[in-house]
Every structure is written in C-alpha cells, then in structure tokens.
Coordinates of C-alpha atoms in Angstrom, one line a residue:
Chain A
D1 CA 0.0 0.0 0.0
T2 CA 1.8 3.1 -1.2
E3 CA -1.1 5.5 -0.6
V4 CA -1.6 8.6 1.5
T5 CA -5.3 9.3 2.1
Q6 CA -6.8 12.6 3.1
T7 CA -10.2 13.5 4.4
P8 CA -12.3 15.4 3.6
K9 CA -11.7 16.0 -0.1
H10 CA -13.5 19.4 0.1
L11 CA -14.2 21.6 3.1
V12 CA -16.0 24.9 3.2
M13 CA -15.9 26.8 6.6
G14 CA -16.7 30.1 8.0
M15 CA -14.1 32.2 9.8
T16 CA -15.5 31.3 13.2
N17 CA -15.6 27.5 12.6
K18 CA -13.3 24.9 14.0
K19 CA -12.6 22.0 11.7
S20 CA -9.9 19.3 11.2
L21 CA -8.1 17.8 8.3
K22 CA -7.0 14.2 8.5
C23 CA -4.2 12.3 6.8
E24 CA -3.4 8.6 7.0
Q25 CA -0.6 6.3 5.7
H26 CA 0.2 2.7 6.2
M27 CA 3.6 2.5 4.6
G28 CA 5.4 2.4 8.0
H29 CA 6.8 5.9 7.3
R30 CA 8.0 7.9 10.3
A31 CA 8.0 11.3 8.7
M32 CA 4.8 13.2 7.8
Y33 CA 4.3 16.6 6.3
W34 CA 1.7 19.3 5.8
Y35 CA 1.9 21.6 2.8
K36 CA -0.3 24.4 1.6
Q37 CA -0.7 25.0 -2.1
K38 CA -2.2 28.0 -3.8
A39 CA -3.4 27.8 -7.4
K40 CA -0.6 27.6 -10.0
K41 CA 2.1 27.6 -7.2
P42 CA 4.3 24.9 -5.7
P43 CA 3.5 23.4 -2.4
E44 CA 4.7 25.4 0.6
L45 CA 5.9 23.4 3.6
M46 CA 4.0 24.1 6.8
F47 CA 5.0 21.4 9.3
V48 CA 7.1 18.3 9.5
Y49 CA 6.7 15.4 12.0
S50 CA 9.5 13.0 12.6
Y51 CA 8.8 10.0 14.8
E52 CA 5.5 11.7 16.0
K53 CA 7.4 14.8 17.2
L54 CA 7.1 18.1 15.5
S55 CA 10.5 18.9 14.0
I56 CA 9.8 21.8 11.6
N57 CA 7.2 24.6 11.9
E58 CA 7.6 27.0 9.1
S59 CA 6.4 30.0 11.1
V60 CA 2.8 29.0 10.5
P61 CA 0.1 31.1 12.2
S62 CA -1.3 29.5 15.4
R63 CA -4.8 29.2 13.8
F64 CA -3.3 26.1 12.2
S65 CA -2.5 23.4 14.8
P66 CA -1.0 20.1 13.8
E67 CA -1.3 16.9 15.7
C68 CA 0.3 13.4 15.2
P69 CA -1.6 10.9 17.3
N70 CA 0.4 8.0 16.1
S71 CA 2.9 7.1 13.3
S72 CA 0.1 6.5 10.8
L73 CA -2.1 9.6 11.4
L74 CA -1.6 13.3 11.0
N75 CA -4.3 15.9 11.7
L76 CA -4.4 19.6 11.1
H77 CA -6.8 21.5 13.3
L78 CA -8.2 24.7 11.9
H79 CA -9.7 27.6 13.9
A80 CA -10.5 31.2 13.1
L81 CA -9.2 31.0 9.6
Q82 CA -9.1 33.9 7.1
P83 CA -10.3 33.8 3.5
E84 CA -6.6 34.0 2.4
D85 CA -6.2 30.6 4.0
S86 CA -8.3 29.0 1.2
A87 CA -6.0 26.6 -0.6
L88 CA -5.3 22.9 -1.3
Y89 CA -3.8 21.3 1.8
L90 CA -1.5 18.4 1.0
C91 CA -0.2 15.7 3.3
A92 CA 2.9 13.8 2.5
S93 CA 4.9 11.0 4.1
S94 CA 8.4 9.6 3.7
Q95 CA 10.5 6.9 5.3
D96 CA 12.1 9.4 7.7
T97 CA 13.8 12.8 7.4
V98 CA 17.4 11.7 7.1
S99 CA 17.6 8.7 4.8
S100 CA 19.4 9.1 1.5
Y101 CA 16.6 7.9 -0.7
N102 CA 13.5 9.5 0.7
E103 CA 10.7 9.9 -1.7
Q104 CA 7.8 11.9 -0.3
F105 CA 4.4 10.4 -1.2
F106 CA 1.7 13.0 -1.4
G107 CA -2.0 12.6 -0.7
P108 CA -4.7 14.0 -3.0
G109 CA -5.2 17.0 -0.8
T110 CA -8.1 18.7 0.9
R111 CA -9.5 21.7 -1.0
L112 CA -10.3 24.3 1.7
T113 CA -12.5 27.3 1.1
V114 CA -12.9 29.9 4.0
L115 CA -15.9 32.2 3.6
Chain B
G1 CA 18.6 28.2 2.0
E2 CA 18.2 26.5 -1.4
N3 CA 16.7 28.4 -4.3
V4 CA 15.3 26.5 -7.2
E5 CA 14.3 28.1 -10.5
Q6 CA 12.3 26.4 -13.1
H7 CA 11.7 27.2 -16.8
P8 CA 9.5 27.5 -18.8
S9 CA 6.4 28.3 -16.7
T10 CA 4.2 27.1 -19.6
L11 CA 4.9 24.8 -22.4
S12 CA 2.7 23.6 -25.3
V13 CA 3.8 20.8 -27.6
Q14 CA 2.2 18.8 -30.4
E15 CA 1.5 15.2 -29.6
G16 CA 4.5 13.0 -30.4
D17 CA 7.0 15.9 -29.9
S18 CA 9.5 16.1 -27.1
A19 CA 9.2 18.4 -24.1
V20 CA 12.1 19.7 -22.0
I21 CA 11.8 21.4 -18.6
K22 CA 14.9 22.9 -16.9
C23 CA 15.7 23.7 -13.3
T24 CA 18.6 25.3 -11.6
Y25 CA 19.5 25.2 -8.0
S26 CA 21.8 27.3 -5.8
D27 CA 23.1 25.0 -3.0
S28 CA 25.9 22.7 -4.1
A29 CA 25.0 20.5 -1.1
S30 CA 21.7 19.4 -2.7
N31 CA 22.0 15.7 -3.4
Y32 CA 18.5 14.5 -4.5
F33 CA 16.4 15.9 -7.3
P34 CA 12.8 14.5 -7.8
W35 CA 10.3 15.5 -10.4
Y36 CA 6.6 15.5 -9.6
K37 CA 3.6 15.5 -11.9
Q38 CA 0.4 17.2 -10.6
E39 CA -2.8 16.6 -12.5
L40 CA -5.8 18.9 -11.9
G41 CA -7.4 18.2 -8.6
K42 CA -4.8 15.7 -7.5
G43 CA -1.7 15.7 -5.3
P44 CA 1.8 15.6 -6.8
Q45 CA 3.0 12.2 -8.0
L46 CA 6.7 11.3 -8.3
I47 CA 7.6 10.5 -11.9
I48 CA 11.4 10.2 -11.8
D49 CA 14.2 11.2 -9.5
I50 CA 18.0 11.4 -9.6
R51 CA 20.8 11.4 -7.0
S52 CA 23.8 13.6 -7.2
N53 CA 26.2 10.7 -8.0
V54 CA 24.3 10.0 -11.2
G55 CA 24.3 12.0 -14.4
E56 CA 21.3 10.6 -16.2
K57 CA 18.4 8.4 -15.5
K58 CA 15.7 7.1 -17.9
D59 CA 12.4 5.4 -17.4
Q60 CA 10.6 4.6 -20.7
R61 CA 9.6 8.0 -22.2
I62 CA 10.9 10.1 -19.3
A63 CA 14.5 11.0 -18.6
V64 CA 16.3 13.3 -16.2
T65 CA 19.8 14.7 -16.6
L66 CA 21.9 16.3 -13.9
N67 CA 24.9 18.7 -14.3
K68 CA 26.3 19.2 -10.9
T69 CA 29.0 21.6 -12.0
A70 CA 26.5 24.0 -13.6
K71 CA 23.9 23.2 -10.9
H72 CA 21.1 22.4 -13.2
F73 CA 18.9 19.4 -14.0
S74 CA 16.3 18.8 -16.7
L75 CA 13.3 16.6 -17.4
H76 CA 12.9 15.2 -20.9
I77 CA 9.6 13.7 -22.1
T78 CA 9.7 12.0 -25.5
E79 CA 6.8 11.0 -27.7
T80 CA 4.4 13.2 -25.7
Q81 CA 0.8 12.1 -25.2
P82 CA -2.3 14.1 -24.2
E83 CA -2.2 12.4 -20.8
D84 CA 1.2 14.0 -20.2
S85 CA -0.6 17.3 -19.8
A86 CA -0.2 18.5 -16.2
V87 CA 1.9 20.8 -14.0
Y88 CA 5.4 19.5 -13.4
F89 CA 7.5 20.5 -10.4
C90 CA 11.2 19.9 -9.9
A91 CA 12.7 19.9 -6.4
A92 CA 16.1 19.9 -4.7
I93 CA 16.8 18.3 -1.4
I94 CA 19.7 18.2 1.0
F95 CA 19.5 15.0 3.0
N96 CA 20.3 15.1 6.7
T97 CA 18.7 18.5 7.0
G98 CA 15.2 17.4 7.8
N99 CA 14.4 16.2 4.2
Q100 CA 13.1 19.7 3.3
F101 CA 12.0 19.9 -0.3
Y102 CA 12.7 23.1 -2.2
F103 CA 10.3 23.1 -5.1
G104 CA 10.6 24.9 -8.4
T105 CA 7.8 27.2 -9.5
G106 CA 6.2 24.6 -11.8
T107 CA 5.7 24.2 -15.5
S108 CA 2.2 23.8 -17.0
L109 CA 2.6 21.4 -19.9
T110 CA -0.1 21.1 -22.6
V111 CA 0.1 18.4 -25.2
I112 CA -2.0 19.3 -28.2
P113 CA -3.6 16.2 -29.9

C-alpha cells in the first residue's frame, strides 16, 4: 500500500468555525508533512513530524494546529481561519527525514474554502 | 537556503513531440532531485528522480539529466501524449537537514492532440 489518504476532499468553513483535516498512511513511514498549495504555485511546507514529534514549523500562524496521534495519522486543526487561507492542503509522508533515498508520497489533498 | 528556478512556466507541444523542462539550484550540497507531476485536482506524484552521484536516468519516455557543475537538471519527455498534460514541479533536497523539499515554481505542460 503506497497510498496517502486525506479527508475530507473538500471543506467549506466560516471564519469562526473549528474543523480538522485528516491524513493517514500505512507504509510504515516515520515522517509526515503538511503543505499548503495555492493555485498555480508549488507546495509550501507548513509542518514536519518526525517519529511523531514536531520537527519543523515554518512560522505557520497559530490558527493552524498540527497533531500526530500515532505514526500513521496526522491531523491539522483549523480555527478562526481567514479567507486567504483558502488553498489545497496536502499531506505527505516519507520513510524518515534523514535517509538518502527519501521519496515523499503525497495525498490527493483537501480543497479548503474559507468564507 | 536553497533556491530552485524552473523554466519555462508554460509549455505547449504537439502530440508526439518532445518536451524539456529545466531547473537550476543554488546550493551545491543538494543531493537528491525528484520530479513531480500534478494533474488537476490531485496531489503531486513522483515520476522520476536522480541522485547527485548519477548524471542521467531514464524510465521509458521520461529521462532526467543532472549537471552538478552547472547546478542544473532537466526533465525530458519524448513522444508526448495528451495524458502528459499536467503541471510539473522539480525539487532539490539536501539530506540530513530534515528532508526539506525546495520546489521549483512549476511548468504547465499542454500536449495538443
């Protein structure tokens, strides 16, 4: 199974809502990533988890709160978002963060719209 | 940090022709260079990659070349087909620094039937 799954596929939320994005992989990977992608732009790294510990936070606003409950799951909790946060949110996983052959497998993404 | 430039931003080719996309990087410590294909509404999918100790790699109609001295690498797609139409991203990675991917700005490839 070389698949990263993400739910939901689409999410529309108001600025006062609280919602969560979910990501799952069963490849035994110990590194998981959240990216934000705007239209016609490359993915921008938000967070990296290595062995269930947050290892990189790319100065992301606190209205985005990541969580890694176990090695297969990654969540992104959303609260008080702004319309400019509307984007495609991608999850990815890799074997770890230091191996020399470390393909990142991407999920299909969650299309988020903030009204 | 690493800076990856990608050209062209858009590319249209006739079906059956070849397509070439080029990327340059700034940090000579980068040692892994994947290429991702992203179709509309989907996440990026790895199509080919190359490590810094290899100059060229080929997989059927797709090939990647790496020039470490000049710090550039290129994606070559031969005998293009309409299903090759997508956005292509290159990336450069320095291992042992958290596996952080530095993506190029993307190339939107259209293959005209």
